[in-house]
Short mmCIF file of N, CA and C in Angstrom, two decimals:
data_model
loop_
_atom_site.label_atom_id
_atom_site.label_comp_id
_atom_site.label_asym_id
_atom_site.label_seq_id
_atom_site.Cartn_x
_atom_site.Cartn_y
_atom_site.Cartn_z
N MET A 671 -55.91 72.45 -113.21
CA MET A 671 -57.33 72.37 -112.97
C MET A 671 -57.57 72.32 -111.47
N PHE A 672 -58.12 73.35 -110.89
CA PHE A 672 -58.28 73.41 -109.42
C PHE A 672 -59.32 72.46 -108.93
N GLY A 673 -60.25 72.04 -109.75
CA GLY A 673 -61.28 71.12 -109.35
C GLY A 673 -60.81 69.74 -108.94
N LEU A 674 -59.63 69.35 -109.44
CA LEU A 674 -59.13 68.05 -109.15
C LEU A 674 -57.95 68.09 -108.14
N GLY A 675 -57.84 69.14 -107.36
CA GLY A 675 -56.86 69.22 -106.37
C GLY A 675 -55.50 69.71 -106.80
N LYS A 676 -55.36 70.10 -108.05
CA LYS A 676 -54.04 70.54 -108.55
C LYS A 676 -53.72 71.97 -108.08
N THR A 677 -54.72 72.84 -108.04
CA THR A 677 -54.52 74.19 -107.49
C THR A 677 -55.75 74.53 -106.65
N LYS A 678 -55.60 75.50 -105.79
CA LYS A 678 -56.64 75.89 -104.88
C LYS A 678 -57.74 76.64 -105.62
N PRO A 679 -59.03 76.32 -105.34
CA PRO A 679 -60.11 77.04 -106.05
C PRO A 679 -60.19 78.50 -105.59
N PRO A 680 -60.75 79.35 -106.40
CA PRO A 680 -60.89 80.75 -106.02
C PRO A 680 -61.88 80.87 -104.81
N PRO A 681 -61.79 81.94 -104.06
CA PRO A 681 -62.72 82.10 -102.91
C PRO A 681 -64.12 82.41 -103.36
N ILE A 682 -65.09 81.98 -102.58
CA ILE A 682 -66.48 82.34 -102.84
C ILE A 682 -66.76 83.63 -102.08
N ARG A 683 -66.92 84.72 -102.85
CA ARG A 683 -67.06 86.03 -102.21
C ARG A 683 -68.48 86.55 -102.29
N SER A 684 -69.36 85.91 -103.04
CA SER A 684 -70.72 86.40 -103.20
C SER A 684 -71.71 85.27 -102.88
N LEU A 685 -72.87 85.65 -102.33
CA LEU A 685 -73.91 84.74 -101.94
C LEU A 685 -75.24 85.28 -102.33
N ILE A 686 -76.08 84.44 -102.94
CA ILE A 686 -77.50 84.72 -103.14
C ILE A 686 -78.20 83.91 -102.09
N GLY A 687 -78.67 84.51 -101.01
CA GLY A 687 -79.17 83.79 -99.87
C GLY A 687 -80.53 83.10 -100.08
N GLU A 688 -80.80 82.15 -99.25
CA GLU A 688 -82.08 81.42 -99.30
C GLU A 688 -83.22 82.42 -99.11
N GLY A 689 -84.26 82.33 -99.91
CA GLY A 689 -85.40 83.22 -99.86
C GLY A 689 -85.24 84.43 -100.78
N VAL A 690 -84.05 84.66 -101.35
CA VAL A 690 -83.82 85.76 -102.28
C VAL A 690 -84.13 85.33 -103.69
N VAL A 691 -84.89 86.14 -104.42
CA VAL A 691 -85.17 85.90 -105.81
C VAL A 691 -84.57 87.03 -106.66
N VAL A 692 -83.69 86.65 -107.56
CA VAL A 692 -83.08 87.61 -108.46
C VAL A 692 -83.70 87.50 -109.83
N GLN A 693 -84.13 88.67 -110.38
CA GLN A 693 -84.70 88.68 -111.73
C GLN A 693 -83.64 89.37 -112.62
N GLY A 694 -83.02 88.64 -113.54
CA GLY A 694 -82.03 89.24 -114.41
C GLY A 694 -80.76 88.43 -114.37
N SER A 695 -79.94 88.68 -115.33
CA SER A 695 -78.68 87.92 -115.50
C SER A 695 -77.61 88.39 -114.49
N LEU A 696 -76.76 87.46 -114.04
CA LEU A 696 -75.66 87.73 -113.17
C LEU A 696 -74.36 87.43 -113.84
N ARG A 697 -73.37 88.29 -113.66
CA ARG A 697 -71.99 88.02 -114.10
C ARG A 697 -71.13 88.21 -112.82
N PHE A 698 -70.31 87.21 -112.56
CA PHE A 698 -69.52 87.23 -111.33
C PHE A 698 -68.05 86.90 -111.59
N GLU A 699 -67.19 87.26 -110.65
CA GLU A 699 -65.80 86.92 -110.67
C GLU A 699 -65.48 85.98 -109.50
N GLU A 700 -64.50 85.16 -109.66
CA GLU A 700 -64.04 84.23 -108.63
C GLU A 700 -65.18 83.26 -108.22
N GLY A 701 -65.78 83.41 -107.05
CA GLY A 701 -66.74 82.44 -106.59
C GLY A 701 -68.11 83.04 -106.25
N LEU A 702 -69.14 82.21 -106.52
CA LEU A 702 -70.51 82.61 -106.22
C LEU A 702 -71.26 81.38 -105.73
N ARG A 703 -71.97 81.51 -104.63
CA ARG A 703 -72.83 80.46 -104.11
C ARG A 703 -74.28 80.96 -104.16
N ILE A 704 -75.19 80.08 -104.73
CA ILE A 704 -76.58 80.41 -104.83
C ILE A 704 -77.38 79.46 -103.92
N ASP A 705 -78.08 80.07 -102.97
CA ASP A 705 -78.97 79.30 -102.09
C ASP A 705 -80.46 79.71 -102.39
N GLY A 706 -80.63 80.77 -103.12
CA GLY A 706 -81.97 81.27 -103.47
C GLY A 706 -82.33 80.89 -104.89
N GLU A 707 -82.96 81.86 -105.58
CA GLU A 707 -83.49 81.60 -106.90
C GLU A 707 -83.03 82.70 -107.85
N VAL A 708 -82.61 82.33 -109.07
CA VAL A 708 -82.21 83.29 -110.09
C VAL A 708 -82.97 83.01 -111.34
N HIS A 709 -83.61 84.07 -111.86
CA HIS A 709 -84.33 83.98 -113.19
C HIS A 709 -83.53 84.80 -114.14
N GLY A 710 -82.56 84.14 -114.76
CA GLY A 710 -81.63 84.80 -115.70
C GLY A 710 -80.35 84.02 -115.78
N ASP A 711 -79.46 84.38 -116.67
CA ASP A 711 -78.19 83.66 -116.84
C ASP A 711 -77.25 83.97 -115.70
N VAL A 712 -76.44 82.98 -115.34
CA VAL A 712 -75.39 83.10 -114.31
C VAL A 712 -74.08 82.71 -115.00
N VAL A 713 -73.25 83.75 -115.30
CA VAL A 713 -72.07 83.56 -116.09
C VAL A 713 -70.86 84.14 -115.41
N ALA A 714 -69.82 83.35 -115.33
CA ALA A 714 -68.55 83.85 -114.72
C ALA A 714 -67.77 84.69 -115.72
N ALA A 715 -67.10 85.74 -115.17
CA ALA A 715 -66.20 86.52 -116.02
C ALA A 715 -65.01 85.67 -116.35
N ASP A 716 -64.19 86.18 -117.24
CA ASP A 716 -62.92 85.47 -117.59
C ASP A 716 -62.06 85.27 -116.36
N GLY A 717 -61.29 84.22 -116.34
CA GLY A 717 -60.46 83.95 -115.20
C GLY A 717 -60.99 82.77 -114.41
N ARG A 718 -60.27 82.42 -113.35
CA ARG A 718 -60.68 81.26 -112.54
C ARG A 718 -62.03 81.55 -111.83
N SER A 719 -62.91 80.58 -111.88
CA SER A 719 -64.21 80.82 -111.23
C SER A 719 -64.81 79.52 -110.71
N ILE A 720 -65.64 79.65 -109.71
CA ILE A 720 -66.37 78.54 -109.13
C ILE A 720 -67.79 78.98 -108.83
N LEU A 721 -68.76 78.14 -109.17
CA LEU A 721 -70.15 78.42 -108.94
C LEU A 721 -70.74 77.23 -108.18
N VAL A 722 -71.43 77.53 -107.08
CA VAL A 722 -72.13 76.50 -106.31
C VAL A 722 -73.58 76.79 -106.31
N VAL A 723 -74.37 75.81 -106.81
CA VAL A 723 -75.85 75.86 -106.77
C VAL A 723 -76.27 74.87 -105.72
N SER A 724 -76.64 75.37 -104.54
CA SER A 724 -76.93 74.50 -103.42
C SER A 724 -78.25 73.73 -103.57
N GLU A 725 -78.50 72.89 -102.62
CA GLU A 725 -79.62 71.95 -102.67
C GLU A 725 -80.99 72.66 -102.81
N LYS A 726 -81.14 73.79 -102.15
CA LYS A 726 -82.45 74.54 -102.23
C LYS A 726 -82.50 75.55 -103.34
N ALA A 727 -81.40 75.72 -104.07
CA ALA A 727 -81.33 76.78 -105.12
C ALA A 727 -82.00 76.38 -106.41
N ARG A 728 -82.46 77.38 -107.15
CA ARG A 728 -83.02 77.17 -108.49
C ARG A 728 -82.48 78.27 -109.40
N VAL A 729 -82.06 77.85 -110.60
CA VAL A 729 -81.58 78.77 -111.61
C VAL A 729 -82.38 78.52 -112.88
N HIS A 730 -83.02 79.56 -113.40
CA HIS A 730 -83.77 79.46 -114.66
C HIS A 730 -83.00 80.29 -115.67
N GLY A 731 -82.04 79.66 -116.32
CA GLY A 731 -81.21 80.37 -117.29
C GLY A 731 -79.91 79.62 -117.53
N LYS A 732 -79.08 80.19 -118.37
CA LYS A 732 -77.79 79.59 -118.72
C LYS A 732 -76.84 79.69 -117.52
N VAL A 733 -76.03 78.62 -117.33
CA VAL A 733 -75.03 78.61 -116.27
C VAL A 733 -73.69 78.34 -116.93
N SER A 734 -72.67 79.16 -116.58
CA SER A 734 -71.34 78.97 -117.19
C SER A 734 -70.23 79.44 -116.25
N ALA A 735 -69.26 78.52 -115.95
CA ALA A 735 -68.12 78.86 -115.08
C ALA A 735 -67.08 77.74 -115.30
N ASN A 736 -65.86 77.99 -114.71
CA ASN A 736 -64.82 76.98 -114.81
C ASN A 736 -65.15 75.74 -114.03
N HIS A 737 -65.48 75.93 -112.74
CA HIS A 737 -65.81 74.81 -111.84
C HIS A 737 -67.26 75.05 -111.37
N VAL A 738 -68.11 74.06 -111.60
CA VAL A 738 -69.51 74.22 -111.23
C VAL A 738 -69.91 73.02 -110.36
N ILE A 739 -70.51 73.34 -109.23
CA ILE A 739 -71.04 72.31 -108.32
C ILE A 739 -72.51 72.52 -108.22
N ILE A 740 -73.30 71.50 -108.61
CA ILE A 740 -74.76 71.64 -108.58
C ILE A 740 -75.38 70.58 -107.66
N ASN A 741 -76.21 71.03 -106.74
CA ASN A 741 -76.98 70.11 -105.89
C ASN A 741 -78.41 70.55 -105.84
N GLY A 742 -78.76 71.59 -106.65
CA GLY A 742 -80.11 72.09 -106.73
C GLY A 742 -80.64 71.90 -108.13
N GLU A 743 -81.47 72.85 -108.60
CA GLU A 743 -82.10 72.75 -109.91
C GLU A 743 -81.65 73.81 -110.85
N VAL A 744 -81.33 73.42 -112.07
CA VAL A 744 -80.98 74.34 -113.13
C VAL A 744 -81.88 74.02 -114.32
N ILE A 745 -82.59 75.04 -114.80
CA ILE A 745 -83.41 74.86 -116.00
C ILE A 745 -82.77 75.75 -117.04
N GLY A 746 -81.96 75.15 -117.92
CA GLY A 746 -81.21 75.88 -118.92
C GLY A 746 -79.90 75.15 -119.17
N PRO A 747 -79.15 75.59 -120.16
CA PRO A 747 -77.90 74.91 -120.52
C PRO A 747 -76.81 75.20 -119.51
N VAL A 748 -75.92 74.23 -119.29
CA VAL A 748 -74.80 74.35 -118.35
C VAL A 748 -73.52 74.15 -119.14
N THR A 749 -72.57 75.07 -119.03
CA THR A 749 -71.24 74.93 -119.65
C THR A 749 -70.17 75.06 -118.58
N CYS A 750 -69.30 74.08 -118.53
CA CYS A 750 -68.27 74.08 -117.53
C CYS A 750 -66.92 73.83 -118.15
N ASP A 751 -66.02 74.80 -118.05
CA ASP A 751 -64.70 74.70 -118.74
C ASP A 751 -63.77 73.76 -118.09
N GLU A 752 -64.00 73.39 -116.83
CA GLU A 752 -63.07 72.48 -116.13
C GLU A 752 -63.89 71.35 -115.48
N LEU A 753 -64.22 71.47 -114.21
CA LEU A 753 -64.87 70.33 -113.51
C LEU A 753 -66.33 70.66 -113.22
N LEU A 754 -67.19 69.76 -113.64
CA LEU A 754 -68.60 69.87 -113.28
C LEU A 754 -68.94 68.77 -112.30
N GLU A 755 -69.42 69.17 -111.11
CA GLU A 755 -69.78 68.17 -110.09
C GLU A 755 -71.30 68.19 -109.93
N LEU A 756 -71.91 67.05 -110.21
CA LEU A 756 -73.36 66.91 -110.05
C LEU A 756 -73.58 66.09 -108.78
N GLN A 757 -74.04 66.75 -107.74
CA GLN A 757 -74.28 66.16 -106.44
C GLN A 757 -75.57 65.35 -106.48
N PRO A 758 -75.86 64.51 -105.44
CA PRO A 758 -76.99 63.60 -105.50
C PRO A 758 -78.36 64.23 -105.74
N LYS A 759 -78.58 65.50 -105.35
CA LYS A 759 -79.92 66.12 -105.58
C LYS A 759 -79.92 67.07 -106.75
N ALA A 760 -78.92 67.02 -107.61
CA ALA A 760 -78.84 67.89 -108.76
C ALA A 760 -79.95 67.49 -109.77
N ARG A 761 -80.58 68.50 -110.35
CA ARG A 761 -81.58 68.31 -111.38
C ARG A 761 -81.36 69.36 -112.45
N ILE A 762 -81.01 68.90 -113.63
CA ILE A 762 -80.72 69.81 -114.76
C ILE A 762 -81.66 69.48 -115.90
N THR A 763 -82.35 70.50 -116.38
CA THR A 763 -83.16 70.36 -117.58
C THR A 763 -82.51 71.27 -118.65
N GLY A 764 -81.73 70.66 -119.51
CA GLY A 764 -80.97 71.42 -120.50
C GLY A 764 -79.69 70.66 -120.89
N ASP A 765 -79.08 71.09 -121.96
CA ASP A 765 -77.85 70.45 -122.41
C ASP A 765 -76.72 70.85 -121.53
N VAL A 766 -75.76 69.89 -121.34
CA VAL A 766 -74.64 70.04 -120.47
C VAL A 766 -73.35 69.89 -121.28
N ARG A 767 -72.43 70.86 -121.23
CA ARG A 767 -71.09 70.83 -121.85
C ARG A 767 -70.11 70.88 -120.75
N TYR A 768 -69.07 70.01 -120.78
CA TYR A 768 -68.12 69.90 -119.68
C TYR A 768 -66.76 69.47 -120.20
N GLN A 769 -65.71 69.72 -119.39
CA GLN A 769 -64.39 69.20 -119.64
C GLN A 769 -64.21 67.91 -118.85
N THR A 770 -64.52 67.97 -117.54
CA THR A 770 -64.50 66.78 -116.66
C THR A 770 -65.80 66.76 -115.91
N LEU A 771 -66.38 65.55 -115.80
CA LEU A 771 -67.69 65.37 -115.17
C LEU A 771 -67.61 64.40 -114.01
N GLU A 772 -68.12 64.83 -112.86
CA GLU A 772 -68.27 63.95 -111.68
C GLU A 772 -69.75 63.97 -111.34
N MET A 773 -70.36 62.77 -111.47
CA MET A 773 -71.82 62.66 -111.28
C MET A 773 -72.10 61.66 -110.19
N HIS A 774 -72.81 62.11 -109.14
CA HIS A 774 -73.16 61.23 -108.03
C HIS A 774 -74.46 60.52 -108.30
N GLN A 775 -74.65 59.38 -107.66
CA GLN A 775 -75.88 58.64 -107.78
C GLN A 775 -77.04 59.50 -107.29
N GLY A 776 -78.12 59.58 -108.10
CA GLY A 776 -79.28 60.38 -107.77
C GLY A 776 -79.37 61.66 -108.59
N ALA A 777 -78.22 62.11 -109.14
CA ALA A 777 -78.27 63.33 -109.99
C ALA A 777 -79.05 63.03 -111.26
N GLN A 778 -79.80 64.05 -111.76
CA GLN A 778 -80.63 63.84 -112.93
C GLN A 778 -80.32 64.92 -113.99
N VAL A 779 -80.22 64.49 -115.22
CA VAL A 779 -80.00 65.40 -116.33
C VAL A 779 -80.99 65.04 -117.41
N GLU A 780 -81.82 66.05 -117.82
CA GLU A 780 -82.76 65.86 -118.95
C GLU A 780 -82.14 66.75 -120.05
N GLY A 781 -81.34 66.16 -120.90
CA GLY A 781 -80.70 66.88 -121.99
C GLY A 781 -79.46 66.11 -122.42
N LEU A 782 -78.71 66.68 -123.29
CA LEU A 782 -77.50 66.04 -123.80
C LEU A 782 -76.30 66.30 -122.95
N LEU A 783 -75.45 65.31 -122.71
CA LEU A 783 -74.17 65.48 -122.07
C LEU A 783 -73.14 65.46 -123.17
N LYS A 784 -72.39 66.59 -123.36
CA LYS A 784 -71.40 66.65 -124.43
C LYS A 784 -70.09 67.22 -123.91
N PRO A 785 -68.99 66.51 -124.16
CA PRO A 785 -67.68 67.05 -123.74
C PRO A 785 -67.35 68.30 -124.59
N LEU A 786 -66.58 69.20 -124.03
CA LEU A 786 -66.19 70.42 -124.75
C LEU A 786 -65.22 70.13 -125.90
N LYS A 787 -64.26 69.21 -125.64
CA LYS A 787 -63.30 68.89 -126.67
C LYS A 787 -63.56 67.47 -127.16
N THR A 788 -64.03 67.37 -128.40
CA THR A 788 -64.34 66.04 -128.91
C THR A 788 -63.11 65.29 -129.45
N ALA A 789 -62.01 65.98 -129.64
CA ALA A 789 -60.78 65.36 -130.13
C ALA A 789 -60.18 64.45 -129.04
N GLU A 790 -60.32 64.83 -127.80
CA GLU A 790 -59.80 64.05 -126.68
C GLU A 790 -60.97 63.32 -126.04
N LYS A 791 -60.60 62.26 -125.32
CA LYS A 791 -61.65 61.63 -124.51
C LYS A 791 -61.95 62.48 -123.30
N PRO A 792 -63.24 62.75 -122.98
CA PRO A 792 -63.56 63.49 -121.81
C PRO A 792 -63.19 62.68 -120.56
N THR A 793 -62.95 63.37 -119.47
CA THR A 793 -62.62 62.69 -118.23
C THR A 793 -63.91 62.51 -117.42
N LEU A 794 -64.16 61.28 -117.01
CA LEU A 794 -65.32 60.99 -116.14
C LEU A 794 -64.76 60.48 -114.84
N ILE A 795 -65.29 60.91 -113.75
CA ILE A 795 -64.88 60.47 -112.44
C ILE A 795 -66.06 59.81 -111.75
N LEU A 796 -65.89 58.60 -111.29
CA LEU A 796 -66.92 57.95 -110.55
C LEU A 796 -66.96 58.51 -109.13
N ALA A 797 -68.12 58.91 -108.69
CA ALA A 797 -68.21 59.53 -107.37
C ALA A 797 -67.79 58.60 -106.24
N ALA A 798 -67.94 57.30 -106.42
CA ALA A 798 -67.55 56.36 -105.37
C ALA A 798 -66.09 55.92 -105.43
N SER A 799 -65.40 56.45 -106.43
CA SER A 799 -64.00 56.08 -106.64
C SER A 799 -63.10 56.58 -105.54
N ASN A 800 -62.10 55.78 -105.11
CA ASN A 800 -61.17 56.21 -104.13
C ASN A 800 -59.97 56.91 -104.74
N ASP A 801 -59.89 56.96 -106.07
CA ASP A 801 -58.79 57.54 -106.78
C ASP A 801 -58.91 59.06 -106.87
N ALA A 802 -60.15 59.58 -106.80
CA ALA A 802 -60.39 61.03 -107.04
C ALA A 802 -60.18 61.83 -105.80
#
């Protein structure tokens, strides 16, 4: 799991810049950073992936990737196959599915938090922890 320092994350090769508004769904490989606004689903292709939704970004649609870092706003369901990092200014309106969750103080979720695998205990990481 590259999100916990075991392997290097994939490179972020694509950027939706601040002030850009995209109408329609996006499918990406490796890494994507969103600083603008997307009205549509943002879904990673198969393989290792990382998605960053920055502080000023807004996504109105489904979000799905291996490693997801959110510090902006997502209105729609979020699915994260590995590590989901909710930064202090994260705002999610929708259900969240995750393998491992790191949630900082100030992050907000209006919806259900559900681990992907219910047979195992999900991994939760305290943002203030020195162990992570």
